[in-house]
Structures are given as C-alpha cells and as structure tokens.
XYZ file of C-alpha atoms in Angstrom:
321
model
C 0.467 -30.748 19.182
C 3.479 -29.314 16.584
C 4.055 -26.259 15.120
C 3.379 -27.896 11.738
C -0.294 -28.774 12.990
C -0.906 -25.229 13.812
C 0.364 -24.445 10.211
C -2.431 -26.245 8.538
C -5.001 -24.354 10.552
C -3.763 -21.274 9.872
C -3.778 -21.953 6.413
C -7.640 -23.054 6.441
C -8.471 -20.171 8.327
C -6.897 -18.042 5.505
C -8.754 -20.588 2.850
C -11.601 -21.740 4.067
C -11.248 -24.928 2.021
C -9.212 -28.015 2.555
C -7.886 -28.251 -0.739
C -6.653 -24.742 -1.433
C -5.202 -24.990 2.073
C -3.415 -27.866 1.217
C -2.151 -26.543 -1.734
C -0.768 -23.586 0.125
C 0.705 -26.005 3.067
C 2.139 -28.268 0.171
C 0.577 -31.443 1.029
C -2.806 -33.442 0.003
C -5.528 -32.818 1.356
C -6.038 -36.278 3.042
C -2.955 -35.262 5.138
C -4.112 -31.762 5.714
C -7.496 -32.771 7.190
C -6.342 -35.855 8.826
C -4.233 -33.835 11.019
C -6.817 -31.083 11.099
C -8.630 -33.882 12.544
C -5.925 -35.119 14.949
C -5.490 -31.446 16.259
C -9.578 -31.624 17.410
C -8.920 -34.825 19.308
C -5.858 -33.682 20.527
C -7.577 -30.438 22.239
C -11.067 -31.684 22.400
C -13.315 -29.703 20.583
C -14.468 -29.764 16.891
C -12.232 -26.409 15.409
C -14.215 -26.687 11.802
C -17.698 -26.823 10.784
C -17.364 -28.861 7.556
C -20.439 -28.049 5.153
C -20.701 -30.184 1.490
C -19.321 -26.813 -0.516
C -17.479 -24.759 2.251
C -15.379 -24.759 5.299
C -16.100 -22.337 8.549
C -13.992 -22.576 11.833
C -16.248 -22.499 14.983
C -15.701 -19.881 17.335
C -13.445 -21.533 19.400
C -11.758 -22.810 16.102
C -11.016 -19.296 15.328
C -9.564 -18.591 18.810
C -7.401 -21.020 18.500
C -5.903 -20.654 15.057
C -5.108 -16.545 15.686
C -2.937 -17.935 18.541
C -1.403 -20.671 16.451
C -0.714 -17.429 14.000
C 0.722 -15.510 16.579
C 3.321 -18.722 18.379
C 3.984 -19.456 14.741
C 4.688 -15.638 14.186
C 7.152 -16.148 17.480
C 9.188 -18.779 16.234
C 10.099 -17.253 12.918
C 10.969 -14.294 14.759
C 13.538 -16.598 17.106
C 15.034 -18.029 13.606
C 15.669 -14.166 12.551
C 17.146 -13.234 15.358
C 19.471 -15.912 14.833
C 19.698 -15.575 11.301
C 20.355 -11.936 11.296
C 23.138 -12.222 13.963
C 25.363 -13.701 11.573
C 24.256 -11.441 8.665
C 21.904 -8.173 9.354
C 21.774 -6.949 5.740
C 20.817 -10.682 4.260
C 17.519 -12.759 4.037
C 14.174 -11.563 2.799
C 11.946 -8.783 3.983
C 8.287 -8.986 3.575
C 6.500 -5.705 2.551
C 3.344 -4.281 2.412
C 2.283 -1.272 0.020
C -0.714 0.194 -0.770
C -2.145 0.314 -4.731
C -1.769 4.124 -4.989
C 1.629 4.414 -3.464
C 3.659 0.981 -4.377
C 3.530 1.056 -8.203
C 4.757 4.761 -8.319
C 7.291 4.999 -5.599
C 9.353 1.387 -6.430
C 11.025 2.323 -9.627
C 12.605 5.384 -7.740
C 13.658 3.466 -4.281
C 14.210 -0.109 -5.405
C 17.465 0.568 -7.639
C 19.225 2.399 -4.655
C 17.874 -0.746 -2.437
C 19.520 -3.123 -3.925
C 22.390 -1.311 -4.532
C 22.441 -0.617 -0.522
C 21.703 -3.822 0.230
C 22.947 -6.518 -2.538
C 22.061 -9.671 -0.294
C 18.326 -8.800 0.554
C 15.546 -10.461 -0.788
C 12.555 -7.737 -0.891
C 9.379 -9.689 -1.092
C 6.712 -6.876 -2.292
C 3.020 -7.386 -1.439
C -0.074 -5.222 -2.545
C -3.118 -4.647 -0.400
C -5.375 -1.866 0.916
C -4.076 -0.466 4.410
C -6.212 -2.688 6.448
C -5.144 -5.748 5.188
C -1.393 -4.589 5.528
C -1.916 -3.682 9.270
C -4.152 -6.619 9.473
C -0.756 -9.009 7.731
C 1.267 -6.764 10.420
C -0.018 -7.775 13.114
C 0.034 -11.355 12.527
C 3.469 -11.371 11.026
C 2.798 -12.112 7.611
C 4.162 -8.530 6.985
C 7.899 -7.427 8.527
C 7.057 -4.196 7.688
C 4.580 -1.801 5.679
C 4.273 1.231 3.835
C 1.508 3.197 4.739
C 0.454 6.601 4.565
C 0.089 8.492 8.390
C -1.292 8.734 11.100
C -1.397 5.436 11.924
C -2.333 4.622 15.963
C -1.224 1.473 17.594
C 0.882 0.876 19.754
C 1.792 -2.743 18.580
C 3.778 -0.495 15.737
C 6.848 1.610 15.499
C 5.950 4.250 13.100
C 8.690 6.279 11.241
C 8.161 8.862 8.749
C 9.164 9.251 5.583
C 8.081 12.000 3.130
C 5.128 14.265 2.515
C 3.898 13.730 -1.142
C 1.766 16.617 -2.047
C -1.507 16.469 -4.628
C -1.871 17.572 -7.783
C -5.768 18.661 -9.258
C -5.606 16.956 -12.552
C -8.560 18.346 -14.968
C -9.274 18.012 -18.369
C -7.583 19.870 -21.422
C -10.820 21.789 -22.057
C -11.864 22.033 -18.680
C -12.480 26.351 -17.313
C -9.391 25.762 -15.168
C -7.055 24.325 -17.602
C -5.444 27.455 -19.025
C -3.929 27.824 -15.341
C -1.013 25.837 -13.958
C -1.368 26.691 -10.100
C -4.555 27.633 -7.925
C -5.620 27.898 -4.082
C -7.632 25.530 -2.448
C -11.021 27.560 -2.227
C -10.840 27.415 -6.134
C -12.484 23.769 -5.476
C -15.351 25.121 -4.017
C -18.852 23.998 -5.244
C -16.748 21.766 -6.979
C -17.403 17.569 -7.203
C -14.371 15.150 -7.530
C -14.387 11.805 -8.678
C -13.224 9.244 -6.402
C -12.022 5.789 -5.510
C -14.609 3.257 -3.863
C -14.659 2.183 -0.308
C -11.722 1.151 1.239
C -8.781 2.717 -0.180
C -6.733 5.523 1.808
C -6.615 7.950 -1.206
C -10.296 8.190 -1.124
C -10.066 8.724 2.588
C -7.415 11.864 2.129
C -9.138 13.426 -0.718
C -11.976 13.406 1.009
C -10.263 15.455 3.448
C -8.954 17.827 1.091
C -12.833 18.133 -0.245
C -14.263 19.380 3.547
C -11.454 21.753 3.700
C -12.208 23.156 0.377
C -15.672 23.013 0.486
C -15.654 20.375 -2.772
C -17.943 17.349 -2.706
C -17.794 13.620 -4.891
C -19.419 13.301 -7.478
C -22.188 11.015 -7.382
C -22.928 7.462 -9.257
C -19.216 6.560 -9.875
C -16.351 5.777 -7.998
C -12.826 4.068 -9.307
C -11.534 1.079 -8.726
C -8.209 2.166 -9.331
C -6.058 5.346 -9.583
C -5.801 4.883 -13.269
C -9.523 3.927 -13.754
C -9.398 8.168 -12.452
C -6.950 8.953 -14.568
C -8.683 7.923 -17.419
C -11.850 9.642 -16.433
C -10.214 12.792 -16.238
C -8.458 11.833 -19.790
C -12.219 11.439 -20.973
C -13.647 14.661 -19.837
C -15.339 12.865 -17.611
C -14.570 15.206 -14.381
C -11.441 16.073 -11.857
C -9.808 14.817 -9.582
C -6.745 14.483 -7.299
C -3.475 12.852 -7.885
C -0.777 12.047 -5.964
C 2.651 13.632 -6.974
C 4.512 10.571 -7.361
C 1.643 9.043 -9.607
C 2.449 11.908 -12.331
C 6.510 11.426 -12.211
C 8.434 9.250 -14.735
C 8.114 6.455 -15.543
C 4.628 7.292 -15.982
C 4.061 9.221 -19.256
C 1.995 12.802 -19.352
C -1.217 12.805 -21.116
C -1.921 15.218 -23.233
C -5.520 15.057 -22.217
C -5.052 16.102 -18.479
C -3.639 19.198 -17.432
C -1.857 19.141 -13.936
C -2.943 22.005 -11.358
C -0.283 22.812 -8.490
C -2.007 24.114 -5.415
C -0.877 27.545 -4.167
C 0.807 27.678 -0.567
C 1.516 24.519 1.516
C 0.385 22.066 -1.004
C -2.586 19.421 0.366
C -0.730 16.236 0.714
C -0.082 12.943 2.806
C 2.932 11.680 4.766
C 4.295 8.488 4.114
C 5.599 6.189 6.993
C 6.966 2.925 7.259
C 5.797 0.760 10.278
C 6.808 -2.076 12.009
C 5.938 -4.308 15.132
C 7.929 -2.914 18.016
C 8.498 -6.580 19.116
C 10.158 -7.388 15.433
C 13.524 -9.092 15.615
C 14.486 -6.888 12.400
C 13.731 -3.589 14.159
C 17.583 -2.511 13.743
C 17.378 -3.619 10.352
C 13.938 -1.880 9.252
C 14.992 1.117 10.949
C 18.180 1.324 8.060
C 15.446 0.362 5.332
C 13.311 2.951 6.327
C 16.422 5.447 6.084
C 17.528 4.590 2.466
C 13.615 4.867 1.622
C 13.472 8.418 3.323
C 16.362 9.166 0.549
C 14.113 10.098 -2.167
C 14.854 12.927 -4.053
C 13.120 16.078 -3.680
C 12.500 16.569 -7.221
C 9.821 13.528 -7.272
C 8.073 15.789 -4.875
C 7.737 18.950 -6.965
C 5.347 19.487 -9.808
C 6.692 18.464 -12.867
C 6.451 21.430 -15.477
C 3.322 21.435 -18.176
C 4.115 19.872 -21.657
C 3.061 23.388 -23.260
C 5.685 25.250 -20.950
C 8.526 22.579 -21.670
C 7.237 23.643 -25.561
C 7.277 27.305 -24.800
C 10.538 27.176 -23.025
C 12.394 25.150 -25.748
C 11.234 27.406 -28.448
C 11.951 30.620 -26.695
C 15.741 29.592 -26.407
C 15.907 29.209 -30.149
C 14.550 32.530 -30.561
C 11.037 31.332 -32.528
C 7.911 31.670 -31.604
C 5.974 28.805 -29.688
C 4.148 26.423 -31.540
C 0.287 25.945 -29.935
C-alpha cells in the first residue's frame, strides 16, 4: 500500500468514474484502475462496485477511502510544517468562500493581501457552507470564510466583521420614498429568497420571524443577483447584504436601498480553521489583515437622489427630480 494508491481512491470517491478520476490523478485510466485493483487484493475486499455506466464504492470502500483522505490530509500537513519553517508568509493557501460573501468582499481585501503578503499564493474556491466545512474537514480547504456561529470543535473560529442588511425594494414600491425604517415595518410583509442550501436564505429567514415577514411563495433565487434583478423588475423585496451594494458593484436606479433603524439586522463573518492545521500561526495573521476592512464598506452607502440633492444644493440650484 502507498500514499499514491490511496490518491486514486480518493479521487474516485470524489468522481465516481474511472476516467474523470484519472484525469484528475493525471494518469490513464488503465493505470488508475489497475492499481484500484491492486489496492482490493492488497486489503482483501472489493472497495468498488463497477456498473456498465457508473462507479459506487461499497461500504467498506467508502470507509476506507475517508481514511486514505484523512493520512493523505496528514502528510501534506508534515510537508507544511516543514515548508513553512523556512518561510511562514510563502506557499499557497487554499480558501473557501461562500457565493454571497466571496465575490463582494475580494476586491476590498485581496489588494491589501498581496501587498501584506507578496509571496503567497491564495487559491480561492466557491461553494455553499457545507461543502466548505465538508472540504475543511478533509483538508482540501486550509481555511474558510464563513458566516457565524459555526460549532465544531475540529475548528478554530475567529471573527471578523458584522455586515449589516440592507431592504432593497423597488423604485415605485410604498416604501421607496423612505431611506431608513424599523424592523416591524416588514410585518405582513413576503420576501423573496434564495433556494435551499445557501446561508443567506438561512439568515434572512431569521430576520423574517423576528419581524413577523414571511417568503414569498413559488420562487426562490438561485443567486443573489437572480434577487437583485427581481427587485430591479418590480418583482418584490428583499434583503441584501451591505457589502453586495458597495463598489465595485454599480447602483441601480431601479432599487432603492432601505437602512434599518437601530442595531441594523446583520451576520458576522468568521474565518475558520482546523485546530490541528500546521498553518494555524499563519491563518491566524490572514485572518487579522482580513479583519482590516474599512468601516465605511459597512455603512449604507447614500441614495443616488441624495448624492443629486446634495450636489445641487452646494451650487445653490434647485435639485433636479
């Protein structure tokens, strides 16, 4: 048994096909199932149930390939150790984001990152929280950005920020002629959504029992800008997350922006880890530069018509509507 063995059955437990796991393991597929093969002999039981059109790893097949992932996981982490006493701030770091935080935070962090850190290689990945703590776990992920709470105690979870919501409406929707309101305003109200499985759905929801809101039935998004869209449309409302409404991404003149009155709903951001990582030291000065984000990409930005209003009132005209 090798550690390169244990490779290729990891990989065809991610693929469930010889030939796309051979393509991922960089051989042919001859040589990925003859030694697929050689592995079964080796420890005496069949590990795959080969079918005409599909590959399935018998129970014990599964077993065995989450603790090939997890001494394959080990022996990386022995060549970082090594690695990283000769030069902490080098090599690559592998991590995880979710879709409704990732494409709005990384034009504001990853500038000052590599600035910080000129030698790292940041290797960004996009998935829905379980699959990141799922990647975790195994060590296909060094570390993840997640919004909190978060329980396990395979992870060391650090805060970052709290990124409030914004209620974005429609331009001719009753609520649009006001640019802040309280959270009972949602009441009786229904929000559109994002389908099953992403976190945002999870914390509006939230915000909706508090306020005594509800979804709205027979759609749900696929994506935060499938909502944004919607709500561009005069479809219906919804929520947004501050950072989503910050530049780089351009206002639309079709959605007006609603600040909530008070302590602002919102979600904390964290960045987790495995306690056991060999990069802990590391992660834990990542996780610092990220918590550097200014405050101003946390604050409302101000309406289009006020930034009209404002600009005209200093030239001593009237506003333009």
């Amino acid at each position: 048994m090798n550690l390169r063995d244990l490779k290729y059955l990891v990989a065809l437990s991610d693929h469930k096909h010889f030939g796309r796991a051979a393509a991922a393991s960089f051989v042919s597929q001859p040589t990925l199932s003859t030694q697929i093969k050689k592995l079964e002999e080796e420890l005496g039981v069949s590990l795959v149930e080969r079918a005409p059109r599909r590959v399935m790893l018998t129970p014990v097949g599964r077993d065995i390939a989450e603790r090939a992932r997890k001494v394959i996981a080990d022996v990386e982490q022995m060549s970082e150790i090594a690695r990283r006493s000769q030069d902490p701030e080098a090599g690559s770091v592998r991590l995880g984001l979710f879709p409704t935080l990732g494409p709005y935070l990384l034009p504001h962090v990853v500038p000052g990152l590599r600035k910080r850190f000129p030698r790292l290689e940041l290797l960004l990945v996009e998935e829905k929280t379980d699959q990141i703590l799922a990647r975790l776990r195994d060590g296909r992920l060094d570390a993840g950005l997640l919004a909190l709470p978060i329980h396990d105690d395979q992870l060391h979870v650090e805060p970052l920020f709290d990124e409030p919501f914004l209620l974005a409406v429609p331009q001719q929707h009753p609520m649009a002629g006001r640019d802040s309101l309280d959270l009972h305003d949602l009441d009786d109200q229904h929000l559109l959504l994002l389908e099953e499985g992403h976190c945002l759905r999870e914390q509006a929801l939230d915000v909706c029992r508090l306020a005594g809101a509800d979804e709205r039935d027979g759609f749900r998004a696929t994506s935060l800008e499938t909502l944004r869209q919607m709500v561009a449309s005069g479809v219906g409302i919804t929520l947004l997350p501050m950072l989503s409404v910050q530049p780089p991404v351009p206002p639309s003149p079709d959605i007006h922006l609603l600040r909530f009155n008070g302590e602002s709903p919102h979600r904390q951001i964290g960045m987790l880890w495995r306690r056991s990582s060999a990069m802990s030291e590391f992660l834990m000065q990542l996780a610092l530069e990220l918590r550097k984000l200014p405050a101003s990409l946390l604050q409302a930005p101000r309406p289009v018509g006020e930034k009209r209003r404002s600009a005209r009132g200093a030239q001593g005209r009237d506003p333009v509507v």
